[in-house]
Amino acid sequence: MAAIKAVHVSDIPHLDQVTENASIYTNRFSKGIDCVRATLTPQKFRVIGHRGSGMNILHSSDNRMQAIKENSIVSFNNAAKFSVDFVEFDVQVTKDDIPIIFHDDLIFTEENGIICEKRVTELTLAEFLTYGPQREPGNVGKSLIRKTKDGRIFNWKVADDDSLCTLQEAFQKVNSSLGFNVELKFDDYVIYKEEELVHALQAVLKVVFEYAKDRPIIFSTFQPDAARLIRGLQNTYPVYFLTNGGNEIYSDVRRNNLDEALKMCLENGLQGIVSEVKGIFRNQEAVSRIKDANLSLLSYGQLNNVAEAVYMQYLMGVEGVIVDFVGEITEAVSDLIHPTKKEEEKSGEVASVGEGLGQIQVTNKRPNFTQLELTFLQKLISQLIQH
């Protein structure tokens, strides 16, 4: 039971901080494969590194949020040292059609005492790479600044810094056994023409098909039309629809809850859903509907940095979690969910867990929670997500 104490609920100070006819293009990228490559199997609970080894929250009191530069080669390779199956990262396309890895829609720097902003997709690759630490010794890049949603400004410097990078570099420089969850990033507040989406997606696919080789790949996106189009443009890799599960409301109803996400997947032949974890706990009944539809279900969000919340999702049937505290959560998952062979041999008994959890069968060794403890844990999490 020691591992479950590695990351406590109290370790997370701010739970709410933590986001044309396509068929004519299909043959261009299909490589002659008629079915989607099976990159996830239901037998194993997956741990996925968020933006590599975790996102950066520069105003956090938790030093782990400022340890390694998010969405960087250093961060991806650091995550590969642990038992993660994939790293998740954000891909945008520059003005000159180069897929780069960067989360924010806008990039900030300081020039002559003034904070300057530019839209990432309006930069060329050469311009993008001038921000932050430089690869060549002696070169000094533009200061890299991050702006919070409430307008606060922070110098974007972390303990283990790294330069900005391209998608191609990630394929070339990151451990080849590590899967990539490629989030196709588009601005929530921009209305895109279909040809704009197709153009960007084709640029990403060109790099993926040239450099992925046998690396497992998952595509995901919050943009409903991008999800539909990337599914139509290729049939090699699975496409997952990202949703915050109803924690925010958008004008596009397809984004507003798990049931809309389910409908979106079924109508467009997508393979899975990635939901904000609080959306799953608030709508647990949707999990069985998603599983009945033979869709995979993953989750993201800061509650995934709490081992108890991760374990509850495992019991509910969630297939994997995207996490920031890669080392702590992989250790907890190893102890709680993937027992050793000796432990499996010892534990012949199984317990049926709660009606609300769909009568999940759990061996008593993983760990030996009583029904009362499981009920309490579920209620505790339900209370947490109300705030």
Tab-separated table of C-alpha atoms in Angstrom:
chain	number	residue	atom	x	y	z
A	1	MET	CA	0.000	0.000	0.000
A	2	ALA	CA	3.006	2.337	0.205
A	3	ALA	CA	2.850	3.259	-3.468
A	4	ILE	CA	-0.640	4.685	-3.282
A	5	LYS	CA	0.673	7.296	-0.867
A	6	ALA	CA	3.273	8.544	-3.333
A	7	VAL	CA	1.002	11.270	-4.693
A	8	HIS	CA	-1.768	12.538	-2.431
A	9	VAL	CA	-4.778	14.660	-3.177
A	10	SER	CA	-3.169	17.371	-1.033
A	11	ASP	CA	-0.160	17.480	-3.383
A	12	ILE	CA	-2.289	19.165	-6.053
A	13	PRO	CA	-2.888	22.749	-4.916
A	14	HIS	CA	-5.099	23.928	-7.776
A	15	LEU	CA	-7.161	21.202	-9.401
A	16	ASP	CA	-8.912	23.630	-11.766
A	17	GLN	CA	-5.797	25.114	-13.405
A	18	VAL	CA	-5.261	22.407	-15.853
A	19	THR	CA	-6.568	21.707	-22.587
A	20	GLU	CA	-14.012	19.536	-49.159
A	21	ASN	CA	-14.957	15.851	-49.160
A	22	ALA	CA	-12.181	14.242	-47.201
A	23	SER	CA	-12.424	10.959	-49.095
A	24	ILE	CA	-10.681	12.436	-52.123
A	25	TYR	CA	-7.471	12.662	-50.066
A	26	THR	CA	-7.583	9.203	-48.493
A	27	ASN	CA	-5.383	7.306	-50.937
A	28	ARG	CA	-2.644	9.884	-50.743
A	29	PHE	CA	-1.655	8.768	-47.258
A	30	SER	CA	-3.186	5.321	-46.760
A	31	LYS	CA	-0.062	3.300	-47.695
A	32	GLY	CA	-2.451	0.571	-48.777
A	33	ILE	CA	-3.463	-0.392	-45.248
A	34	ASP	CA	-7.164	-1.196	-44.949
A	35	CYS	CA	-7.581	-1.163	-41.194
A	36	VAL	CA	-6.433	1.072	-38.387
A	37	ARG	CA	-3.244	-0.076	-36.709
A	38	ALA	CA	-4.019	-1.417	-33.220
A	39	THR	CA	-1.820	0.747	-30.990
A	40	LEU	CA	-3.812	0.214	-27.786
A	41	THR	CA	-4.902	-3.091	-26.331
A	42	PRO	CA	-7.526	-3.379	-23.610
A	43	GLN	CA	-5.416	-5.833	-21.592
A	44	LYS	CA	-3.021	-3.157	-20.350
A	45	PHE	CA	-3.766	0.053	-18.482
A	46	ARG	CA	-1.757	2.794	-20.192
A	47	VAL	CA	0.191	5.680	-18.698
A	48	ILE	CA	0.884	8.552	-21.109
A	49	GLY	CA	3.270	11.409	-20.347
A	50	HIS	CA	1.585	14.815	-20.687
A	51	ARG	CA	3.640	16.996	-23.050
A	52	GLY	CA	6.437	14.534	-22.354
A	53	SER	CA	7.392	14.450	-18.680
A	54	GLY	CA	4.658	16.892	-17.661
A	55	MET	CA	3.328	20.343	-18.430
A	56	ASN	CA	4.931	23.539	-17.126
A	57	ILE	CA	2.925	25.655	-14.673
A	58	LEU	CA	5.352	28.472	-13.981
A	59	HIS	CA	3.336	29.956	-11.102
A	60	SER	CA	2.891	26.615	-9.323
A	61	SER	CA	4.370	26.078	-5.871
A	62	ASP	CA	5.134	22.496	-6.956
A	63	ASN	CA	8.652	22.380	-8.384
A	64	ARG	CA	7.744	19.348	-10.481
A	65	MET	CA	5.743	21.674	-12.743
A	66	GLN	CA	8.935	23.626	-13.489
A	67	ALA	CA	11.453	20.792	-13.719
A	68	ILE	CA	11.701	19.978	-17.447
A	69	LYS	CA	10.682	21.998	-20.508
A	70	GLU	CA	7.341	20.679	-21.749
A	71	ASN	CA	6.975	19.515	-25.363
A	72	SER	CA	10.733	19.138	-25.813
A	73	ILE	CA	13.097	16.372	-26.889
A	74	VAL	CA	14.609	16.341	-23.387
A	75	SER	CA	11.160	15.916	-21.847
A	76	PHE	CA	10.161	13.097	-24.197
A	77	ASN	CA	13.344	11.117	-23.619
A	78	ASN	CA	13.108	11.645	-19.877
A	79	ALA	CA	9.588	10.186	-19.927
A	80	ALA	CA	10.938	7.178	-21.841
A	81	LYS	CA	13.001	6.249	-18.772
A	82	PHE	CA	9.781	5.249	-17.017
A	83	SER	CA	7.083	2.715	-17.826
A	84	VAL	CA	5.070	5.022	-20.066
A	85	ASP	CA	3.545	3.733	-23.270
A	86	PHE	CA	3.140	7.054	-25.056
A	87	VAL	CA	3.982	10.713	-24.698
A	88	GLU	CA	1.314	13.235	-25.630
A	89	PHE	CA	2.303	16.469	-27.341
A	90	ASP	CA	0.759	19.348	-29.280
A	91	VAL	CA	1.420	19.837	-32.988
A	92	GLN	CA	0.782	23.010	-34.977
A	93	VAL	CA	1.872	23.919	-38.506
A	94	THR	CA	3.978	26.980	-39.261
A	95	LYS	CA	3.379	29.505	-42.019
A	96	ASP	CA	5.805	27.557	-44.241
A	97	ASP	CA	4.048	24.223	-43.622
A	98	ILE	CA	6.384	22.674	-41.050
A	99	PRO	CA	4.741	20.754	-38.156
A	100	ILE	CA	6.194	22.003	-34.872
A	101	ILE	CA	5.563	20.978	-31.251
A	102	PHE	CA	4.123	23.766	-29.116
A	103	HIS	CA	0.999	24.028	-26.985
A	104	ASP	CA	-0.020	27.697	-26.834
A	105	ASP	CA	-1.746	29.487	-29.713
A	106	LEU	CA	0.325	32.625	-29.091
A	107	ILE	CA	4.041	32.947	-28.362
A	108	PHE	CA	5.356	35.827	-26.257
A	109	THR	CA	8.684	37.592	-25.914
A	110	GLU	CA	9.950	40.879	-24.501
A	111	GLU	CA	11.462	43.519	-26.762
A	112	ASN	CA	12.678	46.852	-25.365
A	113	GLY	CA	10.604	46.366	-22.238
A	114	ILE	CA	7.421	45.620	-24.183
A	115	ILE	CA	5.677	42.226	-24.230
A	116	CYS	CA	5.171	41.194	-27.866
A	117	GLU	CA	2.899	38.392	-29.043
A	118	LYS	CA	2.607	36.505	-32.309
A	119	ARG	CA	0.378	33.684	-33.439
A	120	VAL	CA	2.469	30.528	-33.739
A	121	THR	CA	0.916	29.499	-37.056
A	122	GLU	CA	1.809	32.896	-38.566
A	123	LEU	CA	5.535	32.327	-37.975
A	124	THR	CA	7.938	30.560	-40.320
A	125	LEU	CA	9.955	27.706	-38.852
A	126	ALA	CA	13.075	29.880	-38.762
A	127	GLU	CA	11.203	32.566	-36.823
A	128	PHE	CA	9.706	30.032	-34.406
A	129	LEU	CA	13.103	28.552	-33.570
A	130	THR	CA	14.539	31.933	-32.555
A	131	TYR	CA	12.552	31.822	-29.298
A	132	GLY	CA	14.030	30.382	-26.121
A	133	PRO	CA	17.265	28.368	-25.693
A	134	GLN	CA	19.232	27.880	-28.898
A	135	ARG	CA	20.826	24.690	-30.124
A	136	GLU	CA	24.064	26.220	-31.392
A	137	PRO	CA	26.523	27.164	-28.609
A	138	GLY	CA	26.939	30.891	-28.286
A	139	ASN	CA	23.639	31.786	-29.926
A	140	VAL	CA	21.163	33.726	-27.813
A	141	GLY	CA	17.467	33.413	-28.570
A	142	LYS	CA	14.583	35.715	-27.880
A	143	SER	CA	13.257	35.573	-24.342
A	144	LEU	CA	10.372	33.157	-24.029
A	145	ILE	CA	7.479	34.327	-21.880
A	146	ARG	CA	4.249	32.639	-20.905
A	147	LYS	CA	0.993	34.428	-20.197
A	148	THR	CA	-1.648	32.852	-17.955
A	149	LYS	CA	-5.362	32.979	-18.641
A	150	ASP	CA	-5.748	35.712	-16.034
A	151	GLY	CA	-3.077	37.834	-17.715
A	152	ARG	CA	-0.063	37.194	-15.483
A	153	ILE	CA	3.354	37.130	-17.136
A	154	PHE	CA	6.148	34.662	-16.317
A	155	ASN	CA	9.602	34.114	-17.786
A	156	TRP	CA	9.451	30.612	-19.262
A	157	LYS	CA	12.550	29.136	-17.694
A	158	VAL	CA	12.718	25.729	-16.065
A	159	ALA	CA	15.390	23.681	-14.314
A	160	ASP	CA	16.097	21.441	-17.332
A	161	ASP	CA	15.499	23.739	-20.299
A	162	ASP	CA	15.561	22.830	-23.977
A	163	SER	CA	15.075	24.387	-27.395
A	164	LEU	CA	11.822	24.347	-29.335
A	165	CYS	CA	11.489	21.461	-31.774
A	166	THR	CA	9.734	20.090	-34.833
A	167	LEU	CA	7.674	16.928	-35.237
A	168	GLN	CA	10.346	15.496	-37.527
A	169	GLU	CA	12.993	15.978	-34.838
A	170	ALA	CA	10.830	14.141	-32.322
A	171	PHE	CA	10.676	11.130	-34.603
A	172	GLN	CA	14.418	11.255	-35.195
A	173	LYS	CA	15.667	11.971	-31.664
A	174	VAL	CA	13.226	10.274	-29.278
A	175	ASN	CA	13.483	6.635	-28.189
A	176	SER	CA	11.856	4.685	-31.035
A	177	SER	CA	9.963	2.363	-28.677
A	178	LEU	CA	7.963	5.255	-27.236
A	179	GLY	CA	4.517	5.814	-28.743
A	180	PHE	CA	3.385	9.288	-29.797
A	181	ASN	CA	-0.053	10.689	-28.982
A	182	VAL	CA	-0.072	13.507	-31.545
A	183	GLU	CA	-2.592	16.170	-30.520
A	184	LEU	CA	-3.565	18.208	-33.549
A	185	LYS	CA	-3.792	21.687	-32.062
A	186	PHE	CA	-6.144	24.356	-33.382
A	187	ASP	CA	-7.321	27.593	-31.776
A	188	ASP	CA	-10.650	27.189	-29.972
A	189	TYR	CA	-11.694	30.677	-30.996
A	190	VAL	CA	-10.939	30.518	-34.723
A	191	ILE	CA	-13.439	29.272	-37.291
A	192	TYR	CA	-11.459	27.312	-39.850
A	193	LYS	CA	-12.354	26.653	-43.450
A	194	GLU	CA	-12.204	22.992	-44.344
A	195	GLU	CA	-9.410	23.543	-46.840
A	196	GLU	CA	-7.323	25.195	-44.104
A	197	LEU	CA	-7.721	22.162	-41.866
A	198	VAL	CA	-6.932	19.753	-44.681
A	199	HIS	CA	-3.799	21.703	-45.616
A	200	ALA	CA	-2.463	21.577	-42.056
A	201	LEU	CA	-3.355	17.913	-41.586
A	202	GLN	CA	-1.639	16.923	-44.812
A	203	ALA	CA	1.555	18.632	-43.633
A	204	VAL	CA	1.440	16.584	-40.412
A	205	LEU	CA	0.671	13.332	-42.221
A	206	LYS	CA	3.553	13.844	-44.610
A	207	VAL	CA	6.004	13.872	-41.687
A	208	VAL	CA	4.286	11.011	-39.840
A	209	PHE	CA	4.322	8.663	-42.807
A	210	GLU	CA	7.917	9.477	-43.667
A	211	TYR	CA	9.378	9.128	-40.179
A	212	ALA	CA	7.053	7.096	-37.923
A	213	LYS	CA	8.193	3.666	-39.154
A	214	ASP	CA	6.937	1.154	-36.539
A	215	ARG	CA	6.390	3.685	-33.765
A	216	PRO	CA	2.843	3.484	-32.306
A	217	ILE	CA	0.851	6.618	-33.139
A	218	ILE	CA	-2.487	7.994	-31.917
A	219	PHE	CA	-4.001	11.162	-33.347
A	220	SER	CA	-6.230	13.267	-31.095
A	221	THR	CA	-7.844	16.689	-31.342
A	222	PHE	CA	-10.461	18.912	-29.725
A	223	GLN	CA	-11.402	20.249	-33.170
A	224	PRO	CA	-14.364	18.133	-34.356
A	225	ASP	CA	-13.880	18.773	-38.066
A	226	ALA	CA	-10.144	18.102	-37.814
A	227	ALA	CA	-10.967	14.755	-36.185
A	228	ARG	CA	-13.385	13.890	-38.976
A	229	LEU	CA	-10.909	14.931	-41.654
A	230	ILE	CA	-7.821	13.183	-40.261
A	231	ARG	CA	-9.876	9.994	-40.089
A	232	GLY	CA	-10.821	10.424	-43.747
A	233	LEU	CA	-7.312	11.337	-44.882
A	234	GLN	CA	-5.729	8.119	-43.595
A	235	ASN	CA	-6.725	4.720	-42.251
A	236	THR	CA	-3.419	3.678	-40.702
A	237	TYR	CA	-3.567	5.228	-37.238
A	238	PRO	CA	-6.448	5.576	-34.742
A	239	VAL	CA	-8.097	8.939	-34.182
A	240	TYR	CA	-9.384	9.952	-30.737
A	241	PHE	CA	-11.735	12.844	-30.044
A	242	LEU	CA	-10.694	15.116	-27.199
A	243	THR	CA	-13.343	16.576	-24.911
A	244	ASN	CA	-13.339	18.304	-21.557
A	245	GLY	CA	-16.462	16.326	-20.765
A	246	GLY	CA	-18.762	19.255	-20.041
A	247	ASN	CA	-16.491	21.274	-17.757
A	248	GLU	CA	-16.835	24.138	-20.239
A	249	ILE	CA	-19.587	24.875	-22.739
A	250	TYR	CA	-18.839	25.691	-26.375
A	251	SER	CA	-20.969	26.943	-29.239
A	252	ASP	CA	-20.154	23.697	-31.072
A	253	VAL	CA	-22.344	21.167	-29.244
A	254	ARG	CA	-20.097	18.299	-30.315
A	255	ARG	CA	-17.610	19.468	-27.684
A	256	ASN	CA	-19.933	19.762	-24.719
A	257	ASN	CA	-20.152	16.342	-23.026
A	258	LEU	CA	-19.186	12.681	-23.209
A	259	ASP	CA	-22.376	11.628	-24.945
A	260	GLU	CA	-21.783	14.165	-27.715
A	261	ALA	CA	-18.219	12.844	-27.995
A	262	LEU	CA	-19.585	9.309	-28.288
A	263	LYS	CA	-21.974	10.409	-31.033
A	264	MET	CA	-19.126	12.201	-32.795
A	265	CYS	CA	-17.008	9.032	-32.793
A	266	LEU	CA	-19.774	6.777	-34.056
A	267	GLU	CA	-20.761	9.125	-36.871
A	268	ASN	CA	-17.195	9.550	-38.116
A	269	GLY	CA	-15.574	6.178	-37.489
A	270	LEU	CA	-13.221	7.389	-34.779
A	271	GLN	CA	-11.580	4.889	-32.450
A	272	GLY	CA	-11.726	6.532	-29.031
A	273	ILE	CA	-12.307	9.434	-26.667
A	274	VAL	CA	-9.886	11.364	-24.462
A	275	SER	CA	-11.855	13.145	-21.742
A	276	GLU	CA	-10.967	15.494	-18.927
A	277	VAL	CA	-11.049	13.246	-15.880
A	278	LYS	CA	-13.615	15.298	-13.950
A	279	GLY	CA	-16.014	14.856	-16.864
A	280	ILE	CA	-15.702	11.092	-16.431
A	281	PHE	CA	-16.306	11.149	-12.681
A	282	ARG	CA	-19.315	13.420	-13.149
A	283	ASN	CA	-20.832	11.171	-15.830
A	284	GLN	CA	-19.781	7.665	-14.867
A	285	GLU	CA	-22.755	6.113	-16.655
A	286	ALA	CA	-21.280	7.268	-19.972
A	287	VAL	CA	-18.263	5.001	-19.483
A	288	SER	CA	-20.303	1.836	-20.036
A	289	ARG	CA	-21.954	3.372	-23.119
A	290	ILE	CA	-18.531	4.190	-24.551
A	291	LYS	CA	-17.252	0.687	-23.831
A	292	ASP	CA	-20.397	-0.896	-25.305
A	293	ALA	CA	-19.650	1.026	-28.500
A	294	ASN	CA	-16.201	-0.644	-28.629
A	295	LEU	CA	-14.422	2.681	-28.220
A	296	SER	CA	-11.290	3.263	-26.184
A	297	LEU	CA	-11.445	5.786	-23.346
A	298	LEU	CA	-8.469	7.748	-22.012
A	299	SER	CA	-8.417	10.701	-19.641
A	300	TYR	CA	-6.376	13.827	-18.936
A	301	GLY	CA	-6.364	16.456	-16.185
A	302	GLN	CA	-4.615	17.254	-12.924
A	303	LEU	CA	-6.595	14.668	-10.952
A	304	ASN	CA	-4.571	12.124	-12.921
A	305	ASN	CA	-1.588	13.147	-10.789
A	306	VAL	CA	-3.359	11.548	-7.812
A	307	ALA	CA	-2.792	7.788	-7.601
A	308	GLU	CA	-6.162	7.111	-5.945
A	309	ALA	CA	-8.036	8.855	-8.762
A	310	VAL	CA	-6.080	6.875	-11.352
A	311	TYR	CA	-6.920	3.620	-9.624
A	312	MET	CA	-10.617	4.480	-9.531
A	313	GLN	CA	-10.575	5.058	-13.274
A	314	TYR	CA	-8.958	1.681	-13.790
A	315	LEU	CA	-11.816	0.082	-11.870
A	316	MET	CA	-14.342	2.005	-13.960
A	317	GLY	CA	-12.909	0.753	-17.257
A	318	VAL	CA	-10.876	3.741	-18.396
A	319	GLU	CA	-7.982	2.340	-20.445
A	320	GLY	CA	-5.286	4.895	-19.734
A	321	VAL	CA	-4.364	8.237	-18.211
A	322	ILE	CA	-2.329	11.234	-19.389
A	323	VAL	CA	-0.238	12.430	-16.447
A	324	ASP	CA	2.280	15.094	-15.427
A	325	PHE	CA	3.995	13.239	-12.562
A	326	VAL	CA	5.287	10.449	-14.750
A	327	GLY	CA	7.646	8.814	-12.252
A	328	GLU	CA	5.202	8.754	-9.351
A	329	ILE	CA	2.184	7.592	-11.319
A	330	THR	CA	3.985	4.867	-13.268
A	331	GLU	CA	5.255	3.487	-9.961
A	332	ALA	CA	1.798	3.593	-8.413
A	333	VAL	CA	0.220	1.962	-11.481
A	334	SER	CA	2.853	-0.760	-11.445
A	335	ASP	CA	2.107	-1.610	-7.809
A	336	LEU	CA	-1.665	-1.191	-7.884
A	337	ILE	CA	-2.736	-2.342	-11.313
A	338	HIS	CA	0.011	-4.549	-12.742
A	339	PRO	CA	0.884	-7.015	-9.954
A	340	THR	CA	3.881	-9.302	-10.140
A	341	LYS	CA	3.387	-12.875	-11.304
A	342	LYS	CA	3.890	-14.081	-7.719
A	343	GLU	CA	1.142	-11.759	-6.483
A	344	GLU	CA	-1.226	-13.009	-9.197
A	345	GLU	CA	-0.587	-16.623	-8.169
A	346	LYS	CA	-1.306	-15.798	-4.530
A	347	SER	CA	-4.511	-13.950	-5.259
A	348	GLY	CA	-7.141	-16.377	-6.423
A	349	GLU	CA	-10.033	-14.430	-4.981
A	350	VAL	CA	-11.841	-11.673	-6.828
A	351	ALA	CA	-14.180	-9.034	-5.522
A	352	SER	CA	-17.093	-7.472	-7.361
A	353	VAL	CA	-16.873	-3.703	-7.010
A	354	GLY	CA	-19.970	-1.463	-6.695
A	355	GLU	CA	-23.041	-1.148	-8.875
A	356	GLY	CA	-21.942	2.333	-9.963
A	357	LEU	CA	-18.709	0.863	-11.292
A	358	GLY	CA	-20.355	-1.790	-13.423
A	359	GLN	CA	-19.395	-4.789	-11.244
A	360	ILE	CA	-15.707	-4.606	-12.154
A	361	GLN	CA	-13.762	-7.721	-11.130
A	362	VAL	CA	-10.649	-6.812	-9.118
A	363	THR	CA	-8.204	-9.193	-7.437
A	364	ASN	CA	-7.883	-8.594	-3.707
A	365	LYS	CA	-4.162	-7.995	-4.064
A	366	ARG	CA	-4.481	-4.781	-6.128
A	367	PRO	CA	-4.880	-3.473	-3.381
A	368	ASN	CA	-7.140	-4.990	-0.723
A	369	PHE	CA	-9.698	-2.183	-0.560
A	370	THR	CA	-12.938	-2.962	1.222
A	371	GLN	CA	-16.255	-2.080	-0.388
A	372	LEU	CA	-16.633	0.693	2.207
A	373	GLU	CA	-13.215	2.137	1.323
A	374	LEU	CA	-13.996	2.093	-2.390
A	375	THR	CA	-17.312	3.843	-1.797
A	376	PHE	CA	-15.586	6.458	0.329
A	377	LEU	CA	-12.909	6.990	-2.312
A	378	GLN	CA	-15.523	7.450	-5.003
A	379	LYS	CA	-17.436	9.974	-2.871
A	380	LEU	CA	-14.228	11.819	-2.019
A	381	ILE	CA	-13.353	12.249	-5.666
A	382	SER	CA	-16.909	13.319	-6.485
A	383	GLN	CA	-16.645	16.007	-3.813
A	384	LEU	CA	-13.266	17.187	-5.075
A	385	ILE	CA	-14.442	17.751	-8.617
A	386	GLN	CA	-17.247	20.049	-7.498
A	387	HIS	CA	-14.675	22.745	-6.622
